[in-house]
Short mmCIF file of N, CA and C in Angstrom, two decimals:
data_model
loop_
_atom_site.label_atom_id
_atom_site.label_comp_id
_atom_site.label_asym_id
_atom_site.label_seq_id
_atom_site.Cartn_x
_atom_site.Cartn_y
_atom_site.Cartn_z
N UNK A 1 0.85 -1.18 0.00
CA UNK A 1 0.00 0.00 0.00
C UNK A 1 0.89 1.24 0.00
N UNK A 2 0.34 2.32 -0.49
CA UNK A 2 1.05 3.59 -0.44
C UNK A 2 0.61 4.30 0.83
N UNK A 3 1.56 4.79 1.54
CA UNK A 3 1.24 5.48 2.78
C UNK A 3 1.69 6.93 2.71
N UNK A 4 2.25 7.39 3.77
CA UNK A 4 2.75 8.76 3.84
C UNK A 4 3.90 8.94 2.85
N UNK A 5 4.60 10.02 2.98
CA UNK A 5 5.75 10.25 2.12
C UNK A 5 7.03 10.08 2.93
N UNK A 6 8.10 9.78 2.22
CA UNK A 6 9.42 9.67 2.83
C UNK A 6 9.95 11.08 3.10
N UNK A 7 11.08 11.17 3.79
CA UNK A 7 11.67 12.46 4.11
C UNK A 7 11.98 13.27 2.85
N UNK A 8 12.29 12.60 1.74
CA UNK A 8 12.61 13.32 0.51
C UNK A 8 11.38 13.63 -0.34
N UNK A 9 10.17 13.36 0.18
CA UNK A 9 8.94 13.71 -0.51
C UNK A 9 8.37 12.61 -1.40
N UNK A 10 9.12 11.53 -1.59
CA UNK A 10 8.61 10.42 -2.41
C UNK A 10 7.56 9.66 -1.60
N UNK A 11 6.59 9.07 -2.29
CA UNK A 11 5.60 8.28 -1.57
C UNK A 11 6.27 7.06 -0.93
N UNK A 12 5.79 6.69 0.23
CA UNK A 12 6.32 5.53 0.96
C UNK A 12 5.49 4.32 0.58
N UNK A 13 6.16 3.22 0.26
CA UNK A 13 5.49 1.98 -0.11
C UNK A 13 5.69 0.97 0.99
N UNK A 14 4.61 0.28 1.36
CA UNK A 14 4.71 -0.74 2.40
C UNK A 14 3.93 -1.97 1.95
N UNK A 15 4.61 -3.11 1.94
CA UNK A 15 3.95 -4.36 1.60
C UNK A 15 3.20 -4.85 2.84
N UNK A 16 1.93 -5.20 2.65
CA UNK A 16 1.12 -5.67 3.77
C UNK A 16 0.57 -7.06 3.47
N UNK A 17 0.30 -7.77 4.52
CA UNK A 17 -0.28 -9.10 4.41
C UNK A 17 -1.71 -9.06 4.91
N UNK A 18 -2.62 -9.62 4.11
CA UNK A 18 -4.02 -9.67 4.53
C UNK A 18 -4.20 -10.90 5.41
N UNK A 19 -4.80 -10.70 6.55
CA UNK A 19 -5.03 -11.77 7.52
C UNK A 19 -6.39 -12.42 7.24
N UNK A 20 -6.62 -13.63 7.77
CA UNK A 20 -7.89 -14.33 7.52
C UNK A 20 -9.13 -13.53 7.93
N UNK A 21 -8.99 -12.68 8.94
CA UNK A 21 -10.15 -11.90 9.39
C UNK A 21 -10.37 -10.63 8.55
N UNK A 22 -9.53 -10.43 7.51
CA UNK A 22 -9.68 -9.27 6.64
C UNK A 22 -8.80 -8.10 7.01
N UNK A 23 -8.23 -8.13 8.20
CA UNK A 23 -7.33 -7.05 8.60
C UNK A 23 -5.98 -7.21 7.88
N UNK A 24 -5.15 -6.19 7.97
CA UNK A 24 -3.83 -6.26 7.35
C UNK A 24 -2.77 -5.94 8.40
N UNK A 25 -1.57 -6.42 8.10
CA UNK A 25 -0.43 -6.09 8.95
C UNK A 25 0.79 -5.95 8.06
N UNK A 26 1.79 -5.27 8.54
CA UNK A 26 3.02 -5.08 7.78
C UNK A 26 3.63 -6.45 7.47
N UNK A 27 4.04 -6.63 6.23
CA UNK A 27 4.67 -7.89 5.83
C UNK A 27 6.03 -8.02 6.50
N UNK A 28 6.31 -9.22 6.99
CA UNK A 28 7.61 -9.50 7.60
C UNK A 28 8.55 -10.05 6.53
N UNK A 29 9.81 -10.19 6.87
CA UNK A 29 10.81 -10.69 5.92
C UNK A 29 10.40 -12.03 5.33
N UNK A 30 9.85 -12.91 6.15
CA UNK A 30 9.42 -14.23 5.68
C UNK A 30 8.29 -14.13 4.67
N UNK A 31 7.37 -13.17 4.89
CA UNK A 31 6.27 -12.95 3.95
C UNK A 31 6.80 -12.48 2.60
N UNK A 32 7.76 -11.57 2.65
CA UNK A 32 8.35 -11.02 1.43
C UNK A 32 9.12 -12.11 0.68
N UNK A 33 9.88 -12.91 1.41
CA UNK A 33 10.63 -14.01 0.78
C UNK A 33 9.67 -15.01 0.12
N UNK A 34 8.57 -15.32 0.80
CA UNK A 34 7.60 -16.26 0.24
C UNK A 34 6.96 -15.68 -1.02
N UNK A 35 6.64 -14.40 -1.01
CA UNK A 35 6.06 -13.75 -2.20
C UNK A 35 7.05 -13.75 -3.36
N UNK A 36 8.32 -13.51 -3.05
CA UNK A 36 9.35 -13.53 -4.10
C UNK A 36 9.49 -14.93 -4.69
N UNK A 37 9.48 -15.95 -3.85
CA UNK A 37 9.59 -17.33 -4.34
C UNK A 37 8.38 -17.70 -5.19
N UNK A 38 7.19 -17.29 -4.75
CA UNK A 38 5.98 -17.56 -5.54
C UNK A 38 6.07 -16.91 -6.92
N UNK A 39 6.60 -15.69 -6.96
CA UNK A 39 6.75 -15.00 -8.25
C UNK A 39 7.75 -15.73 -9.14
N UNK A 40 8.85 -16.20 -8.57
CA UNK A 40 9.85 -16.96 -9.34
C UNK A 40 9.24 -18.25 -9.88
N UNK A 41 8.47 -18.94 -9.06
CA UNK A 41 7.85 -20.19 -9.49
C UNK A 41 6.87 -19.92 -10.63
N UNK A 42 6.09 -18.85 -10.51
CA UNK A 42 5.13 -18.52 -11.57
C UNK A 42 5.85 -18.20 -12.87
N UNK A 43 6.92 -17.42 -12.80
CA UNK A 43 7.69 -17.08 -14.00
C UNK A 43 8.29 -18.34 -14.62
N UNK A 44 8.82 -19.22 -13.78
CA UNK A 44 9.41 -20.47 -14.29
C UNK A 44 8.35 -21.33 -14.95
N UNK A 45 7.17 -21.40 -14.36
CA UNK A 45 6.09 -22.21 -14.93
C UNK A 45 5.69 -21.68 -16.31
N UNK A 46 5.63 -20.36 -16.45
CA UNK A 46 5.29 -19.78 -17.74
C UNK A 46 6.38 -20.08 -18.78
N UNK A 47 7.63 -20.00 -18.37
CA UNK A 47 8.74 -20.30 -19.28
C UNK A 47 8.72 -21.77 -19.69
N UNK A 48 8.60 -22.65 -18.73
CA UNK A 48 8.67 -24.09 -18.97
C UNK A 48 7.49 -24.58 -19.80
N UNK A 49 6.34 -23.94 -19.67
CA UNK A 49 5.16 -24.37 -20.41
C UNK A 49 5.38 -24.33 -21.92
N UNK A 50 6.25 -23.45 -22.37
CA UNK A 50 6.49 -23.30 -23.81
C UNK A 50 7.62 -24.20 -24.32
N UNK A 51 8.25 -24.96 -23.44
CA UNK A 51 9.40 -25.78 -23.83
C UNK A 51 9.00 -27.19 -24.23
N UNK A 52 9.79 -27.78 -25.10
CA UNK A 52 9.61 -29.20 -25.44
C UNK A 52 10.11 -30.03 -24.27
N UNK A 53 9.77 -31.32 -24.21
CA UNK A 53 10.28 -32.17 -23.12
C UNK A 53 11.81 -32.14 -23.01
N UNK A 54 12.50 -32.17 -24.14
CA UNK A 54 13.97 -32.14 -24.12
C UNK A 54 14.48 -30.82 -23.56
N UNK A 55 13.83 -29.72 -23.96
CA UNK A 55 14.22 -28.41 -23.46
C UNK A 55 13.95 -28.28 -21.96
N UNK A 56 12.86 -28.89 -21.50
CA UNK A 56 12.55 -28.86 -20.06
C UNK A 56 13.65 -29.55 -19.27
N UNK A 57 14.09 -30.70 -19.75
CA UNK A 57 15.16 -31.43 -19.07
C UNK A 57 16.42 -30.59 -19.03
N UNK A 58 16.78 -29.96 -20.15
CA UNK A 58 17.99 -29.12 -20.22
C UNK A 58 17.87 -27.95 -19.26
N UNK A 59 16.69 -27.29 -19.26
CA UNK A 59 16.47 -26.15 -18.37
C UNK A 59 16.60 -26.59 -16.91
N UNK A 60 15.98 -27.71 -16.58
CA UNK A 60 16.03 -28.21 -15.21
C UNK A 60 17.45 -28.58 -14.80
N UNK A 61 18.19 -29.20 -15.72
CA UNK A 61 19.59 -29.54 -15.43
C UNK A 61 20.41 -28.29 -15.16
N UNK A 62 20.18 -27.24 -15.94
CA UNK A 62 20.89 -25.97 -15.72
C UNK A 62 20.53 -25.38 -14.35
N UNK A 63 19.25 -25.43 -14.00
CA UNK A 63 18.81 -24.94 -12.70
C UNK A 63 19.46 -25.75 -11.57
N UNK A 64 19.49 -27.06 -11.75
CA UNK A 64 20.09 -27.92 -10.73
C UNK A 64 21.57 -27.62 -10.56
N UNK A 65 22.27 -27.39 -11.68
CA UNK A 65 23.70 -27.04 -11.60
C UNK A 65 23.88 -25.72 -10.85
N UNK A 66 22.98 -24.77 -11.11
CA UNK A 66 23.05 -23.49 -10.39
C UNK A 66 22.84 -23.71 -8.89
N UNK A 67 21.86 -24.55 -8.56
CA UNK A 67 21.64 -24.88 -7.15
C UNK A 67 22.84 -25.58 -6.54
N UNK A 68 23.46 -26.47 -7.29
CA UNK A 68 24.66 -27.17 -6.80
C UNK A 68 25.79 -26.19 -6.53
N UNK A 69 25.92 -25.20 -7.41
CA UNK A 69 26.96 -24.17 -7.22
C UNK A 69 26.70 -23.39 -5.93
N UNK A 70 25.45 -23.01 -5.71
CA UNK A 70 25.09 -22.30 -4.48
C UNK A 70 25.33 -23.17 -3.26
N UNK A 71 25.00 -24.46 -3.37
CA UNK A 71 25.23 -25.39 -2.27
C UNK A 71 26.72 -25.48 -1.95
N UNK A 72 27.55 -25.56 -2.99
CA UNK A 72 28.99 -25.68 -2.76
C UNK A 72 29.56 -24.44 -2.08
N UNK A 73 28.85 -23.29 -2.23
CA UNK A 73 29.25 -22.05 -1.56
C UNK A 73 28.61 -21.93 -0.19
N UNK A 74 27.90 -22.99 0.22
CA UNK A 74 27.21 -23.06 1.51
C UNK A 74 26.06 -22.04 1.62
N UNK A 75 25.53 -21.64 0.48
CA UNK A 75 24.35 -20.77 0.46
C UNK A 75 23.13 -21.68 0.32
N UNK A 76 22.82 -22.39 1.40
CA UNK A 76 21.82 -23.45 1.37
C UNK A 76 20.41 -22.92 1.08
N UNK A 77 20.07 -21.76 1.62
CA UNK A 77 18.72 -21.23 1.39
C UNK A 77 18.53 -20.84 -0.08
N UNK A 78 19.53 -20.20 -0.68
CA UNK A 78 19.43 -19.85 -2.11
C UNK A 78 19.41 -21.11 -2.97
N UNK A 79 20.18 -22.11 -2.57
CA UNK A 79 20.18 -23.38 -3.31
C UNK A 79 18.79 -24.02 -3.23
N UNK A 80 18.17 -23.98 -2.06
CA UNK A 80 16.82 -24.53 -1.91
C UNK A 80 15.84 -23.84 -2.83
N UNK A 81 15.90 -22.52 -2.89
CA UNK A 81 14.99 -21.77 -3.77
C UNK A 81 15.18 -22.20 -5.22
N UNK A 82 16.43 -22.34 -5.62
CA UNK A 82 16.73 -22.74 -6.99
C UNK A 82 16.21 -24.14 -7.27
N UNK A 83 16.40 -25.05 -6.34
CA UNK A 83 15.90 -26.42 -6.51
C UNK A 83 14.37 -26.45 -6.57
N UNK A 84 13.73 -25.66 -5.74
CA UNK A 84 12.26 -25.63 -5.74
C UNK A 84 11.74 -25.11 -7.08
N UNK A 85 12.36 -24.06 -7.60
CA UNK A 85 11.97 -23.54 -8.91
C UNK A 85 12.21 -24.61 -9.97
N UNK A 86 13.28 -25.37 -9.83
CA UNK A 86 13.61 -26.44 -10.77
C UNK A 86 12.51 -27.49 -10.84
N UNK A 87 11.84 -27.72 -9.75
CA UNK A 87 10.77 -28.74 -9.73
C UNK A 87 9.60 -28.39 -10.64
N UNK A 88 9.51 -27.14 -11.06
CA UNK A 88 8.45 -26.73 -11.98
C UNK A 88 8.48 -27.57 -13.25
N UNK A 89 9.68 -27.96 -13.68
CA UNK A 89 9.84 -28.74 -14.92
C UNK A 89 9.72 -30.23 -14.69
N UNK A 90 9.35 -30.64 -13.50
CA UNK A 90 9.40 -32.06 -13.16
C UNK A 90 8.13 -32.84 -13.48
N UNK A 91 7.20 -32.23 -14.16
CA UNK A 91 5.97 -32.93 -14.51
C UNK A 91 6.06 -33.50 -15.92
N UNK A 92 5.28 -34.48 -16.19
CA UNK A 92 5.21 -35.04 -17.55
C UNK A 92 6.35 -36.00 -17.84
N UNK A 93 6.78 -36.00 -19.09
CA UNK A 93 7.75 -36.96 -19.58
C UNK A 93 9.10 -36.88 -18.88
N UNK A 94 9.49 -35.69 -18.45
CA UNK A 94 10.82 -35.50 -17.88
C UNK A 94 10.86 -35.71 -16.37
N UNK A 95 9.77 -36.12 -15.78
CA UNK A 95 9.63 -36.23 -14.33
C UNK A 95 10.74 -37.06 -13.67
N UNK A 96 11.01 -38.24 -14.20
CA UNK A 96 11.98 -39.14 -13.56
C UNK A 96 13.40 -38.59 -13.62
N UNK A 97 13.73 -37.87 -14.67
CA UNK A 97 15.08 -37.33 -14.81
C UNK A 97 15.34 -36.14 -13.91
N UNK A 98 14.30 -35.50 -13.47
CA UNK A 98 14.45 -34.25 -12.74
C UNK A 98 14.11 -34.38 -11.26
N UNK A 99 12.95 -34.88 -10.97
CA UNK A 99 12.37 -34.77 -9.63
C UNK A 99 13.19 -35.45 -8.53
N UNK A 100 13.57 -36.69 -8.74
CA UNK A 100 14.28 -37.42 -7.67
C UNK A 100 15.60 -36.77 -7.29
N UNK A 101 16.48 -36.44 -8.24
CA UNK A 101 17.74 -35.79 -7.84
C UNK A 101 17.52 -34.45 -7.13
N UNK A 102 16.53 -33.69 -7.59
CA UNK A 102 16.27 -32.39 -6.98
C UNK A 102 15.71 -32.56 -5.56
N UNK A 103 14.83 -33.52 -5.37
CA UNK A 103 14.30 -33.77 -4.02
C UNK A 103 15.42 -34.16 -3.05
N UNK A 104 16.34 -34.97 -3.53
CA UNK A 104 17.46 -35.37 -2.68
C UNK A 104 18.37 -34.17 -2.37
N UNK A 105 18.55 -33.28 -3.34
CA UNK A 105 19.32 -32.06 -3.10
C UNK A 105 18.61 -31.17 -2.07
N UNK A 106 17.30 -31.07 -2.19
CA UNK A 106 16.53 -30.29 -1.21
C UNK A 106 16.68 -30.88 0.19
N UNK A 107 16.61 -32.19 0.28
CA UNK A 107 16.78 -32.85 1.58
C UNK A 107 18.15 -32.54 2.17
N UNK A 108 19.17 -32.54 1.33
CA UNK A 108 20.52 -32.25 1.82
C UNK A 108 20.64 -30.80 2.31
N UNK A 109 20.01 -29.87 1.61
CA UNK A 109 20.02 -28.47 2.06
C UNK A 109 19.34 -28.32 3.42
N UNK A 110 18.17 -28.93 3.55
CA UNK A 110 17.45 -28.81 4.83
C UNK A 110 18.22 -29.49 5.96
N UNK A 111 18.94 -30.54 5.64
CA UNK A 111 19.78 -31.20 6.65
C UNK A 111 20.88 -30.25 7.11
N UNK A 112 21.52 -29.57 6.17
CA UNK A 112 22.57 -28.61 6.51
C UNK A 112 22.02 -27.45 7.36
N UNK A 113 20.77 -27.08 7.10
CA UNK A 113 20.14 -25.99 7.84
C UNK A 113 19.48 -26.47 9.14
N UNK A 114 19.62 -27.75 9.42
CA UNK A 114 19.04 -28.37 10.62
C UNK A 114 17.52 -28.25 10.67
N UNK A 115 16.90 -28.31 9.49
CA UNK A 115 15.44 -28.30 9.37
C UNK A 115 14.99 -29.74 9.18
N UNK A 116 15.08 -30.50 10.25
CA UNK A 116 14.95 -31.95 10.16
C UNK A 116 13.58 -32.43 9.72
N UNK A 117 12.52 -31.73 10.09
CA UNK A 117 11.18 -32.13 9.63
C UNK A 117 11.08 -31.99 8.11
N UNK A 118 11.64 -30.90 7.57
CA UNK A 118 11.64 -30.72 6.12
C UNK A 118 12.51 -31.78 5.45
N UNK A 119 13.64 -32.12 6.07
CA UNK A 119 14.50 -33.17 5.52
C UNK A 119 13.72 -34.47 5.40
N UNK A 120 13.02 -34.82 6.46
CA UNK A 120 12.21 -36.04 6.45
C UNK A 120 11.13 -35.97 5.36
N UNK A 121 10.51 -34.82 5.24
CA UNK A 121 9.45 -34.63 4.24
C UNK A 121 9.99 -34.84 2.82
N UNK A 122 11.11 -34.19 2.49
CA UNK A 122 11.68 -34.33 1.15
C UNK A 122 12.15 -35.76 0.90
N UNK A 123 12.69 -36.41 1.91
CA UNK A 123 13.10 -37.81 1.74
C UNK A 123 11.90 -38.72 1.50
N UNK A 124 10.82 -38.49 2.21
CA UNK A 124 9.61 -39.29 2.00
C UNK A 124 9.05 -39.10 0.60
N UNK A 125 9.04 -37.87 0.12
CA UNK A 125 8.57 -37.63 -1.25
C UNK A 125 9.50 -38.33 -2.24
N UNK A 126 10.81 -38.25 -2.00
CA UNK A 126 11.77 -38.89 -2.89
C UNK A 126 11.53 -40.41 -2.93
N UNK A 127 11.27 -40.99 -1.77
CA UNK A 127 11.01 -42.44 -1.74
C UNK A 127 9.75 -42.80 -2.54
N UNK A 128 8.74 -41.95 -2.45
CA UNK A 128 7.52 -42.18 -3.22
C UNK A 128 7.76 -42.05 -4.72
N UNK A 129 8.72 -41.21 -5.10
CA UNK A 129 9.01 -40.95 -6.52
C UNK A 129 9.95 -41.99 -7.13
N UNK A 130 10.62 -42.76 -6.30
CA UNK A 130 11.61 -43.71 -6.82
C UNK A 130 10.92 -44.75 -7.70
N UNK A 131 11.53 -45.01 -8.88
CA UNK A 131 10.95 -46.06 -9.74
C UNK A 131 11.08 -47.42 -9.05
N UNK A 132 10.14 -48.27 -9.30
CA UNK A 132 10.14 -49.59 -8.66
C UNK A 132 10.97 -50.58 -9.44
#
């Protein structure tokens, strides 16, 4: 929302979160991060929708390599975001080539961040995705 003006006269912008009761409150860092991730996922979905199955696999592999690079730099949260965006391409024909390795990478990131419930969750999904 636009509120008062800043000291230099420019309008002040404040991101707010609408609560279930209809009221609003100032968005916290976590709210902003979640909104940014949702926007990235939406953009990736629009991009991937226009790709052939082979192009989807290539795009996902590139995303995974980027996530691996971030992981190697110990930027686990950024790596997680990249891996999550990568999962956008994991539907359809390319699912087996993409989803399982990315889920395992996500599990490793959450393990490094000591987010053990998330680690368990990603591992369980990976087990469900494993070919028989």
